[in-house]
Short mmCIF file of C-alpha atoms and ligand atoms in Angstrom, two decimals:
data_model
loop_
_atom_site.label_atom_id
_atom_site.label_comp_id
_atom_site.label_asym_id
_atom_site.label_seq_id
_atom_site.Cartn_x
_atom_site.Cartn_y
_atom_site.Cartn_z
CA MET A 153 18.23 -1.61 101.80
CA ASN A 154 19.21 1.94 102.59
CA ASN A 155 22.45 0.72 104.08
CA MET A 156 23.31 -1.28 101.02
CA LYS A 157 22.84 1.74 98.82
CA PHE A 158 24.88 3.84 101.19
CA ILE A 159 27.76 1.36 101.23
CA ASN A 160 27.71 1.19 97.47
CA VAL A 161 27.86 4.95 97.15
CA SER A 162 30.74 5.30 99.56
CA LEU A 163 32.61 2.44 97.95
CA LEU A 164 32.23 4.12 94.61
CA PHE A 165 33.50 7.34 96.12
CA PHE A 166 36.72 5.83 97.40
CA LEU A 167 37.19 3.73 94.31
CA SER A 168 36.95 6.78 92.12
CA LEU A 169 39.45 8.66 94.29
CA ASN A 170 41.94 5.82 94.28
CA VAL A 171 41.55 4.89 90.67
CA SER A 172 41.99 8.41 89.42
CA SER A 173 45.12 8.95 91.47
CA LEU A 174 46.67 5.62 90.50
CA PHE A 175 45.73 5.59 86.88
CA HIS A 176 48.85 6.47 84.92
CA PRO A 177 47.24 8.06 81.85
CA THR A 178 45.64 10.77 83.99
CA SER A 179 48.97 12.50 83.94
CA ALA A 180 49.30 12.53 80.18
CA ARG A 181 46.82 13.34 77.42
CA GLY A 182 43.94 13.71 79.71
CA GLY A 183 42.83 11.80 82.69
CA LEU A 184 39.50 10.10 83.03
CA SER A 185 36.48 12.26 82.50
CA THR A 186 35.66 13.86 85.81
CA SER A 187 34.10 11.20 88.03
CA ASN A 188 30.47 12.05 88.21
CA PHE A 189 29.96 11.43 91.89
CA SER A 190 26.97 12.96 93.52
CA GLY A 191 24.57 11.97 96.23
CA SER A 192 24.19 12.42 99.94
CA VAL A 193 27.03 11.08 102.04
CA ASP A 194 27.12 10.58 105.76
CA ASN A 195 29.02 13.17 107.81
CA HIS A 196 31.61 10.65 108.82
CA TYR A 197 32.46 10.06 105.18
CA VAL A 198 32.45 13.75 104.35
CA ALA A 199 35.00 14.23 107.14
CA SER A 200 37.27 11.49 105.93
CA ALA A 201 36.94 12.78 102.42
CA ARG A 202 38.00 16.22 103.61
CA ARG A 203 41.00 14.67 105.33
CA LEU A 204 41.90 12.97 102.08
CA PHE A 205 41.66 16.24 100.17
CA GLU A 206 43.76 18.03 102.76
CA GLU A 207 46.45 15.40 102.45
CA LYS A 208 46.22 15.84 98.73
CA LYS A 209 46.57 19.62 99.13
CA LEU A 210 49.73 19.19 101.15
CA THR A 211 51.28 16.99 98.54
CA MET A 212 50.15 19.53 95.96
CA GLU A 213 52.26 22.17 97.71
CA GLN A 214 55.24 19.89 97.80
CA HIS A 215 54.51 19.07 94.20
CA LEU A 216 54.54 22.79 93.33
CA GLN A 217 57.87 23.34 95.04
CA ARG A 218 59.25 20.42 93.12
CA LEU A 219 57.92 21.86 89.87
CA GLU A 220 59.48 25.28 90.53
CA LYS A 221 62.79 23.49 90.81
CA LEU A 222 62.17 21.43 87.71
CA ALA A 223 61.21 24.55 85.73
CA GLU A 224 64.69 25.96 86.19
CA GLY A 225 66.20 26.48 82.78
CA TYR A 226 62.84 26.41 80.98
CA MET A 227 61.64 29.58 79.25
CA SER A 228 59.25 31.72 81.27
CA ASN A 229 56.32 33.25 79.39
CA ALA A 230 58.32 36.47 79.02
CA ASP A 231 61.32 34.47 77.74
CA LEU A 232 59.07 32.69 75.26
CA GLU A 233 57.68 35.95 73.89
CA LYS A 234 61.22 37.30 73.55
CA ALA A 235 62.36 34.12 71.79
CA ILE A 236 59.45 34.32 69.34
CA LYS A 237 60.16 37.97 68.51
CA ALA A 238 63.89 37.33 68.22
CA PHE A 239 63.18 34.46 65.85
CA ASN A 240 61.01 36.67 63.69
CA ARG A 241 63.71 39.37 63.50
CA ARG A 242 66.36 36.81 62.63
CA CYS A 243 64.24 35.02 60.01
CA SER A 244 62.01 37.82 58.76
CA SER A 245 62.24 36.72 55.11
CA ILE A 246 60.55 33.37 55.78
CA SER A 247 58.40 34.14 58.80
CA ARG A 248 55.88 36.40 60.43
CA ILE A 249 54.40 36.39 63.89
CA TYR A 250 50.86 37.13 64.96
CA SER A 251 48.66 36.61 67.99
CA ILE A 252 45.38 34.65 67.83
CA GLY A 253 44.05 36.06 71.09
CA LYS A 254 44.87 36.26 74.76
CA SER A 255 44.81 33.91 77.70
CA VAL A 256 42.58 34.51 80.73
CA LEU A 257 45.40 36.52 82.34
CA GLY A 258 45.98 38.52 79.16
CA VAL A 259 49.07 36.80 77.76
CA PRO A 260 49.10 36.97 73.92
CA LEU A 261 48.91 33.61 72.17
CA TRP A 262 51.75 34.11 69.70
CA VAL A 263 51.96 32.16 66.48
CA ILE A 264 54.99 31.89 64.20
CA GLU A 265 54.18 31.31 60.54
CA ILE A 266 57.02 29.86 58.48
CA SER A 267 56.78 29.94 54.68
CA ASP A 268 58.59 31.46 51.73
CA LYS A 269 55.54 33.74 51.46
CA PRO A 270 54.38 34.18 55.05
CA GLY A 271 50.97 35.77 55.38
CA LYS A 272 50.18 35.34 51.67
CA ASP A 273 47.45 33.07 50.44
CA GLU A 274 48.87 30.36 48.16
CA PRO A 275 47.53 27.10 46.73
CA GLU A 276 49.53 25.18 49.35
CA PRO A 277 48.60 23.08 52.37
CA SER A 278 48.96 24.52 55.87
CA PHE A 279 50.10 22.61 58.94
CA LYS A 280 49.91 23.68 62.57
CA PHE A 281 51.78 22.69 65.71
CA ILE A 282 50.36 23.52 69.14
CA GLY A 283 52.39 23.11 72.30
CA ASN A 284 51.71 23.45 76.01
CA VAL A 285 47.96 22.70 75.84
CA HIS A 286 48.39 21.52 79.39
CA GLY A 287 50.22 24.04 81.51
CA ASP A 288 52.36 21.43 83.24
CA GLU A 289 53.57 19.88 79.97
CA PRO A 290 56.26 22.33 78.85
CA VAL A 291 58.53 20.23 76.63
CA GLY A 292 56.50 20.94 73.49
CA ARG A 293 56.86 24.72 73.72
CA GLU A 294 60.63 24.35 73.98
CA LEU A 295 60.80 21.92 71.05
CA LEU A 296 58.68 24.18 68.85
CA LEU A 297 61.22 27.00 69.18
CA HIS A 298 63.93 24.51 68.29
CA LEU A 299 61.90 23.49 65.25
CA ALA A 300 61.42 27.08 64.05
CA ASN A 301 65.09 27.89 64.46
CA TRP A 302 66.19 24.67 62.77
CA LEU A 303 64.02 25.48 59.73
CA CYS A 304 65.45 28.98 59.58
CA ASP A 305 69.05 27.72 59.81
CA ASN A 306 68.56 24.97 57.24
CA TYR A 307 66.39 26.61 54.58
CA MET A 308 68.14 26.19 51.21
CA LYS A 309 70.61 23.82 52.89
CA HIS A 310 68.65 20.79 54.04
CA PRO A 311 66.10 19.31 51.55
CA LEU A 312 63.39 18.86 54.23
CA ALA A 313 63.70 22.45 55.41
CA THR A 314 63.54 23.76 51.85
CA LEU A 315 60.60 21.50 50.96
CA ILE A 316 58.63 22.67 53.98
CA VAL A 317 59.36 26.39 53.62
CA ASP A 318 58.71 26.43 49.87
CA ASN A 319 55.58 24.28 49.74
CA ILE A 320 53.81 24.48 53.10
CA HIS A 321 52.58 27.21 55.42
CA LEU A 322 53.66 26.03 58.85
CA HIS A 323 51.99 27.76 61.80
CA ILE A 324 53.47 27.20 65.25
CA LEU A 325 51.68 28.10 68.50
CA PRO A 326 54.31 27.24 71.14
CA SER A 327 51.97 27.79 74.09
CA MET A 328 48.19 27.50 74.05
CA ASN A 329 48.11 27.73 77.85
CA PRO A 330 50.67 30.25 79.13
CA ASP A 331 48.65 30.82 82.33
CA GLY A 332 48.68 27.14 83.20
CA TYR A 333 52.42 27.14 82.57
CA GLN A 334 52.93 30.05 84.91
CA LEU A 335 50.75 28.40 87.55
CA LYS A 336 52.53 25.07 86.93
CA ARG A 337 49.30 23.24 86.47
CA ARG A 338 47.33 21.41 83.86
CA GLY A 339 44.32 23.72 83.47
CA ASN A 340 44.24 27.39 82.50
CA ALA A 341 43.81 30.29 84.95
CA ASN A 342 40.19 29.21 85.46
CA ASN A 343 41.52 25.70 86.08
CA VAL A 344 39.77 24.35 83.01
CA ASP A 345 41.45 21.54 81.07
CA LEU A 346 41.62 23.07 77.58
CA ASN A 347 41.69 19.62 75.99
CA ARG A 348 38.17 19.05 77.39
CA ASP A 349 36.74 22.43 76.43
CA PHE A 350 35.82 21.85 72.78
CA PRO A 351 32.34 20.91 71.57
CA ASP A 352 32.01 17.13 71.64
CA GLN A 353 30.48 14.85 69.04
CA PHE A 354 28.85 12.51 71.54
CA PHE A 355 27.96 14.64 74.58
CA HIS A 356 26.52 18.13 74.67
CA MET A 357 28.95 19.23 77.33
CA ASN A 358 30.64 22.29 75.76
CA ASP A 359 27.94 23.56 73.48
CA ASP A 360 27.47 26.92 75.17
CA PRO A 361 29.96 29.39 73.63
CA GLY A 362 29.43 31.68 76.63
CA ASN A 363 31.14 29.13 78.88
CA ARG A 364 34.10 28.58 76.60
CA GLN A 365 37.62 29.54 77.70
CA PRO A 366 39.34 32.38 75.78
CA GLU A 367 42.15 30.03 74.75
CA THR A 368 39.63 27.61 73.22
CA ILE A 369 37.76 30.45 71.51
CA ALA A 370 41.05 31.70 70.05
CA ILE A 371 41.79 28.29 68.52
CA MET A 372 38.27 27.89 67.13
CA SER A 373 38.23 31.29 65.45
CA TRP A 374 41.77 30.75 64.17
CA LEU A 375 40.54 27.63 62.35
CA GLU A 376 37.76 29.64 60.75
CA LYS A 377 40.35 31.92 59.16
CA ILE A 378 43.02 29.43 58.17
CA HIS A 379 42.30 26.03 56.75
CA PHE A 380 44.85 23.51 58.04
CA THR A 381 45.30 20.21 56.27
CA ALA A 382 46.86 18.55 59.30
CA SER A 383 48.19 19.38 62.73
CA ALA A 384 49.65 18.02 65.92
CA THR A 385 49.47 19.02 69.55
CA LEU A 386 52.39 18.28 71.83
CA HIS A 387 51.86 16.78 75.27
CA GLY A 388 54.04 15.14 77.88
CA GLY A 389 53.76 12.29 80.34
CA ALA A 390 53.87 9.39 77.88
CA LEU A 391 55.54 8.38 74.63
CA VAL A 392 52.95 7.66 71.95
CA ALA A 393 51.24 9.11 68.87
CA ASN A 394 47.50 9.25 69.56
CA TYR A 395 44.83 9.55 66.84
CA PRO A 396 40.98 9.87 66.60
CA TRP A 397 38.53 9.03 67.83
CA ASP A 398 39.30 10.12 71.35
CA GLY A 399 35.89 9.15 72.72
CA THR A 400 33.24 6.48 72.38
CA THR A 401 29.47 6.86 72.36
CA ASP A 402 29.05 4.93 75.62
CA GLU A 403 32.15 6.20 77.54
CA LYS A 404 33.62 2.70 77.47
CA LYS A 405 37.21 2.00 76.50
CA TYR A 406 37.70 0.28 73.13
CA TYR A 407 39.11 0.91 69.67
CA TYR A 408 36.82 3.43 68.02
CA ALA A 409 37.87 4.10 64.44
CA CYS A 410 37.11 7.34 62.60
CA PRO A 411 36.42 7.21 58.82
CA ASP A 412 40.10 7.94 58.06
CA ASP A 413 41.47 5.40 60.52
CA LYS A 414 43.95 4.00 58.01
CA THR A 415 45.34 7.40 57.12
CA PHE A 416 45.60 8.38 60.77
CA ARG A 417 47.47 5.18 61.57
CA PHE A 418 49.79 5.94 58.67
CA MET A 419 50.48 9.45 60.00
CA ALA A 420 50.90 8.36 63.61
CA SER A 421 53.28 5.61 62.48
CA LEU A 422 55.22 8.10 60.41
CA TYR A 423 55.82 10.06 63.60
CA SER A 424 56.54 7.03 65.73
CA ASN A 425 58.90 5.37 63.23
CA SER A 426 60.88 8.57 62.69
CA HIS A 427 61.32 8.97 66.44
CA HIS A 428 64.36 7.82 68.40
CA ASN A 429 62.45 5.05 70.18
CA MET A 430 58.71 5.73 70.25
CA SER A 431 57.98 2.71 68.06
CA LEU A 432 59.75 0.40 70.55
CA SER A 433 57.06 1.06 73.14
CA LYS A 434 56.01 -1.96 75.17
CA GLU A 435 52.75 -0.32 76.23
CA PHE A 436 51.66 0.77 72.73
CA PRO A 437 52.32 -1.55 69.76
CA GLY A 438 54.24 0.47 67.18
CA GLY A 439 54.19 3.51 69.46
CA ILE A 440 50.72 4.55 68.30
CA THR A 441 47.25 4.36 69.80
CA ASN A 442 43.65 5.06 69.02
CA GLY A 443 42.53 7.61 71.63
CA ALA A 444 39.43 5.75 72.81
CA MET A 445 41.41 2.51 73.02
CA TRP A 446 43.83 4.17 75.45
CA TYR A 447 41.14 5.91 77.49
CA PRO A 448 38.17 7.87 76.18
CA ILE A 449 38.08 11.63 76.64
CA TYR A 450 35.38 14.15 75.72
CA GLY A 451 35.64 17.72 74.52
CA GLY A 452 39.13 17.14 73.12
CA MET A 453 40.74 19.30 70.47
CA GLN A 454 41.80 16.46 68.17
CA ASP A 455 38.37 15.12 67.26
CA TRP A 456 37.00 18.64 66.93
CA ASN A 457 39.69 19.47 64.38
CA TYR A 458 38.87 16.46 62.26
CA ILE A 459 35.10 16.92 62.44
CA HIS A 460 34.77 20.70 62.20
CA ALA A 461 37.95 22.06 60.66
CA GLY A 462 38.75 19.46 57.99
CA CYS A 463 42.09 19.07 59.75
CA PHE A 464 43.78 15.74 60.50
CA GLU A 465 45.12 16.23 64.02
CA LEU A 466 47.31 13.96 66.11
CA THR A 467 47.90 14.22 69.85
CA LEU A 468 51.57 13.52 70.43
CA GLU A 469 52.93 12.47 73.79
CA ILE A 470 56.56 13.30 73.29
CA SER A 471 58.25 12.40 76.56
CA ASP A 472 57.50 10.09 79.46
CA ASP A 473 58.83 12.70 81.82
CA LYS A 474 56.72 15.85 81.84
CA TRP A 475 59.62 17.88 83.22
CA PRO A 476 62.92 16.46 82.10
CA SER A 477 65.73 18.64 83.37
CA ALA A 478 66.25 21.61 81.05
CA SER A 479 69.66 20.29 80.04
CA GLU A 480 67.93 17.27 78.47
CA ILE A 481 65.72 19.35 76.15
CA PRO A 482 68.25 19.34 73.28
CA VAL A 483 68.29 15.54 73.49
CA VAL A 484 64.48 15.34 73.46
CA TRP A 485 64.56 17.68 70.44
CA GLU A 486 66.98 15.36 68.65
CA PHE A 487 64.70 12.39 69.43
CA ASN A 488 61.67 14.19 67.93
CA LYS A 489 63.25 16.30 65.20
CA LEU A 490 62.87 13.96 62.23
CA SER A 491 59.37 12.97 63.36
CA MET A 492 58.24 16.57 63.46
CA LEU A 493 59.80 17.40 60.10
CA ASN A 494 58.45 14.26 58.41
CA LEU A 495 54.96 14.84 59.77
CA VAL A 496 54.86 18.40 58.43
CA ALA A 497 56.33 17.33 55.08
CA SER A 498 53.75 14.53 54.76
CA VAL A 499 51.03 17.07 53.90
CA ILE A 500 52.79 17.70 50.59
CA LYS A 501 54.68 14.42 50.05
CA THR A 502 51.69 12.10 50.30
CA GLY A 503 48.00 12.18 49.43
CA ILE A 504 46.08 13.66 46.52
CA HIS A 505 46.27 17.34 45.71
CA GLY A 506 44.68 19.50 43.07
CA ARG A 507 42.45 22.39 42.13
CA VAL A 508 38.87 22.65 40.92
CA PHE A 509 37.65 24.98 38.16
CA SER A 510 34.41 25.66 36.36
CA SER A 511 34.35 24.82 32.68
CA ASP A 512 32.60 28.09 31.84
CA TYR A 513 34.67 31.02 32.99
CA GLY A 514 37.42 28.92 34.54
CA ARG A 515 36.40 30.14 37.97
CA PRO A 516 38.01 28.44 40.96
CA LEU A 517 35.28 26.37 42.64
CA GLN A 518 35.19 25.74 46.37
CA ALA A 519 34.10 22.19 45.64
CA SER A 520 33.78 19.27 48.04
CA ILE A 521 36.22 16.42 47.62
CA SER A 522 35.42 12.96 48.87
CA ILE A 523 36.78 9.46 48.47
CA LYS A 524 34.44 6.58 47.67
CA GLY A 525 34.08 4.37 50.73
CA ILE A 526 35.30 7.00 53.21
CA ASN A 527 32.57 9.03 54.89
CA TYR A 528 34.50 12.29 55.06
CA THR A 529 34.52 15.39 52.92
CA ILE A 530 37.05 18.15 52.60
CA LYS A 531 36.52 21.49 50.89
CA ALA A 532 38.73 23.16 48.34
CA GLY A 533 40.19 26.50 49.39
CA GLN A 534 38.29 29.71 48.78
CA ALA A 535 40.87 31.75 46.88
CA PHE A 536 42.59 29.11 44.77
CA ALA A 537 40.19 26.17 45.00
CA ASP A 538 43.13 23.98 46.00
CA TYR A 539 42.51 20.82 47.99
CA HIS A 540 44.89 18.51 49.86
CA ARG A 541 43.52 15.07 50.72
CA LEU A 542 45.76 12.99 52.96
CA LEU A 543 45.51 9.26 52.22
CA THR A 544 47.44 6.07 52.86
CA PRO A 545 49.92 5.45 50.02
CA GLY A 546 49.83 2.36 47.83
CA GLU A 547 46.08 2.07 47.35
CA LYS A 548 43.46 2.70 44.72
CA TYR A 549 41.02 5.53 45.34
CA GLU A 550 38.02 6.98 43.59
CA VAL A 551 38.12 10.74 44.04
CA ILE A 552 34.83 12.62 43.68
CA ALA A 553 34.42 16.37 43.23
CA THR A 554 30.99 17.89 43.85
CA MET A 555 29.74 21.45 43.73
CA PRO A 556 26.16 22.72 43.87
CA GLY A 557 25.14 23.87 40.38
CA TYR A 558 27.78 21.72 38.69
CA LYS A 559 27.91 18.15 37.51
CA SER A 560 29.96 15.95 39.83
CA LYS A 561 33.00 14.23 38.45
CA SER A 562 34.98 11.29 39.71
CA THR A 563 38.14 9.49 38.76
CA SER A 564 40.09 6.47 39.92
CA ILE A 565 43.69 6.81 40.87
CA ILE A 566 46.34 4.46 42.20
CA LEU A 567 48.23 6.42 44.78
CA GLY A 568 51.90 5.50 44.98
CA GLU A 569 54.38 6.45 47.66
CA GLU A 570 54.52 9.98 46.25
CA ALA A 571 51.70 12.49 46.19
CA SER A 572 49.45 12.74 43.12
CA THR A 573 47.83 15.72 41.49
CA VAL A 574 44.25 15.51 40.28
CA ASP A 575 42.62 18.69 38.97
CA PHE A 576 38.92 18.87 38.22
CA ILE A 577 37.05 20.94 35.64
CA LEU A 578 33.32 20.87 36.40
CA ASP A 579 30.51 21.66 33.98
CA PRO A 580 27.59 23.77 35.12
CA VAL A 581 24.19 22.05 35.12
CA VAL A 582 22.32 25.32 34.49
CA THR A 583 20.57 26.04 31.20
CA PHE A 584 22.48 28.57 29.14
CA ARG A 585 19.47 30.81 28.62
CA GLU A 586 18.99 31.59 32.28
CA ASP A 587 22.46 32.02 33.62
CA VAL A 588 25.01 32.39 30.91
CA LEU A 589 23.75 34.24 27.86
CA PRO A 590 24.22 37.98 27.90
CA ARG A 591 21.08 39.69 29.08
CA GLY A 592 20.55 41.52 25.75
CA CYS A 593 19.48 38.42 23.87
CA ASP A 594 16.15 37.10 25.03
CA CYS A 595 15.24 34.02 23.07
CA SER A 596 11.66 33.70 24.30
CA PHE A 597 9.40 35.69 22.07
CA GLU A 598 6.00 34.55 23.24
CA ASN A 599 5.12 37.76 25.02
CA ARG A 600 6.64 40.04 22.46
CA ARG A 601 4.90 38.22 19.65
CA LEU A 602 1.51 38.91 21.12
CA LYS A 603 2.24 42.61 21.22
CA LEU A 604 3.81 42.65 17.73
CA VAL A 605 0.81 40.82 16.24
CA GLU A 606 -1.35 43.66 17.42
CA PHE A 607 0.85 46.09 15.50
CA PHE A 608 0.94 44.00 12.32
CA PRO A 609 -2.50 42.50 11.89
CA GLY A 610 -3.56 40.29 8.95
CA GLN A 611 -1.14 39.43 6.17
CA GLN A 612 1.67 41.22 7.85
CA SER A 613 1.93 38.32 10.32
CA GLU A 614 3.85 36.27 7.73
CA ILE A 615 6.54 38.93 7.58
CA PHE A 616 6.56 38.84 11.32
CA LEU A 617 7.08 35.05 11.38
CA LEU A 618 10.05 35.45 9.06
CA LEU A 619 11.45 38.06 11.40
CA VAL A 620 11.11 35.68 14.32
CA ILE A 621 12.95 32.93 12.45
CA ILE A 622 15.83 35.29 11.61
CA LEU A 623 16.04 36.38 15.23
CA LEU A 624 16.05 32.77 16.46
CA PHE A 625 18.85 31.99 14.04
CA LEU A 626 20.86 34.95 15.34
CA CYS A 627 20.32 33.70 18.89
CA PHE A 628 21.56 30.26 17.87
CA LEU A 629 24.72 31.76 16.36
CA MET A 630 25.38 33.70 19.50
CA LYS A 631 25.05 30.64 21.72
CA ARG A 632 27.53 28.84 19.49
CA ARG A 633 30.03 31.65 19.87
CA VAL A 634 29.65 31.63 23.64
CA ILE A 635 30.23 27.87 23.78
CA LEU A 636 33.32 28.16 21.60
CA ASN A 637 34.60 30.79 23.98
CA TYR A 638 34.12 28.46 26.94
CA LEU A 639 36.06 25.73 25.27
CA ARG A 640 38.91 28.06 24.49
CA GLN A 641 39.00 29.19 28.14
CA LYS A 642 38.87 25.61 29.35
CA GLN A 643 42.04 24.85 27.46
CA MET A 644 43.79 27.89 28.82
CA VAL A 645 42.84 27.02 32.38
CA GLY A 646 43.69 23.34 32.13
CA PRO A 647 46.73 22.77 34.34
CA LYS A 648 49.90 21.04 33.33
CA GLN A 649 50.22 18.44 36.04
CA SER A 650 49.49 14.76 36.16
CA LEU A 651 45.73 14.39 35.81
CA VAL A 652 42.89 16.66 34.76
CA VAL A 653 39.38 15.36 35.12
C1 NAG B 7 26.91 13.88 85.53
O1 NAG B 7 25.68 13.50 86.06
C2 NAG B 7 24.63 14.38 85.77
C3 NAG B 7 23.40 13.95 86.56
O2 NAG B 7 23.26 12.56 86.53
C4 NAG B 7 24.41 14.38 84.25
O3 NAG B 7 23.39 15.27 83.89
C5 NAG B 7 25.69 14.81 83.55
O4 NAG B 7 25.56 14.72 82.15
C6 NAG B 7 26.84 13.93 84.00
N1 NAG B 7 28.08 14.47 83.47
C7 NAG B 7 28.98 13.72 82.86
C8 NAG B 7 30.21 14.43 82.39
O5 NAG B 7 28.86 12.52 82.69
C1 NAG B 8 63.55 5.76 74.92
O1 NAG B 8 64.78 6.33 75.25
C2 NAG B 8 64.80 7.05 76.48
C3 NAG B 8 66.16 7.71 76.63
O2 NAG B 8 67.18 6.85 76.26
C4 NAG B 8 64.49 6.08 77.62
O3 NAG B 8 64.46 6.76 78.84
C5 NAG B 8 63.13 5.42 77.37
O4 NAG B 8 62.86 4.46 78.34
C6 NAG B 8 63.10 4.79 75.99
N1 NAG B 8 61.75 4.33 75.72
C7 NAG B 8 61.48 3.22 75.03
C8 NAG B 8 60.06 2.92 74.80
O5 NAG B 8 62.34 2.51 74.57
C1 NAG B 9 28.63 9.86 57.66
O1 NAG B 9 29.05 10.75 58.67
C2 NAG B 9 28.02 11.58 59.15
C3 NAG B 9 28.63 12.49 60.19
O2 NAG B 9 29.69 13.19 59.66
C4 NAG B 9 26.90 10.75 59.74
O3 NAG B 9 25.86 11.61 60.16
C5 NAG B 9 26.40 9.77 58.71
O4 NAG B 9 25.45 8.91 59.29
C6 NAG B 9 27.54 8.94 58.15
N1 NAG B 9 27.06 8.12 57.05
C7 NAG B 9 27.35 6.81 56.97
C8 NAG B 9 26.80 6.11 55.77
O5 NAG B 9 27.99 6.23 57.81
ZN1 ZN B 10 48.56 16.85 77.97
#
């Protein structure tokens, strides 16, 4: 009995070692969730396990030497910082740079923002690119500098560059994990896999903010400040566009669709089909995959973005080889260039966009926008009340705008290949007397009447009644004027574009 149990445990131990070292995906987006092996093991097995680890350590050293060689020609962290600053000097009219925090070892996490009005709030969608989440996947950080420079060189020359710069705020974080890059390993300086460090929807594994890595904290607080409509993280070790969900409730591997599955498949396919040969993949039909279908991971950044930041994020595996020789980077850039540009441009070229106003003072309303049949809500922006809802083209949608204190409105729209504009003007549900009328005019006379009756006893009360009627009439006139004012404002606010609801 005891023996049986013991054999099972040790079998499991070796299986988990072998499986995790053989399993190809471990090298790419993630790797299986850490095998949860625990239990007492006989000394003999501990010894052999130690031997195994020592062998592993040796190969790790060889591996490191190999990586140092492979890294020749790649930007160091210092080179990257210089390249970012040089870019900003060269393209200062359409860019700014800022840091969202520091890595464990104190390296600033630099972001390049590209827009015709960098740093200014505008009623436009924002997109973000994040590279080098895993320290040993450096291709993305190189490509992101290529992307920034290409946009700078082609603004006002190439229609895609002009469209992106004029209509989108593109934020680029070339390296989320500079320490891991320097150490030539997947995790950060604390050896934590940053793509497992976010709070998870199924398991309470990263719920304690005190245990969170500074790189993760930087991303999470960044997303509190800037609302991104969509984003992509760049990884290496495979060639596929991966979309939510990344995990399943029971840790098993199967297709687990999020509410916007169709839209995510559309976006992932847009990337794959614009790529040199991603869509020709034999392993992944169409060059795309649902994360949980590939292999479930927990604490990933992609699902967290969709759930908590209203941001549609893809995880892009952009090259089978994690470290192609540096001379091949321009080729990898050419393979991915159109995909990257098309993905960014999709946040303005497709979907439903608009703004939400109140019908009273024409205030911008930070309303919630949802689509009938899709259990997902996005919020309009704070300053301009603009919203940007990505959706699969060529379908009919019912768009619903809701705001506490206002009557909800909805409208049906057939979305073509192009984006549509739907603006909403919402009516308040409040009674005019309480919230809208100027304070000076109080239409309830009950209390006052009691007091006045004391002053004018007897016959005088008839005169008083007349007075009340005149006052009520005046109040009525005033309300009318206020309403007319609202209507006039409503017309002024009403936007010019395709549909106002
Ligand atoms: C590992 O096992 C422990 C004890 O059984 C459990 O509490 C924990 O949640 C498990 N962790 C994971 C990541 O499955
Ligand atoms: C894509 O092209 C690269 C370079 O030519 C090649 O190494 C790779 O095997 C190709 N992948 C697919 C899926 O066709
Ligand atoms: C909608 O999604 C929320 C989580 O965002 C979930 O709690 C709720 O049960 C879902 N509703 C339906 C009808 O699926
Ligand atoms: Zn990765």
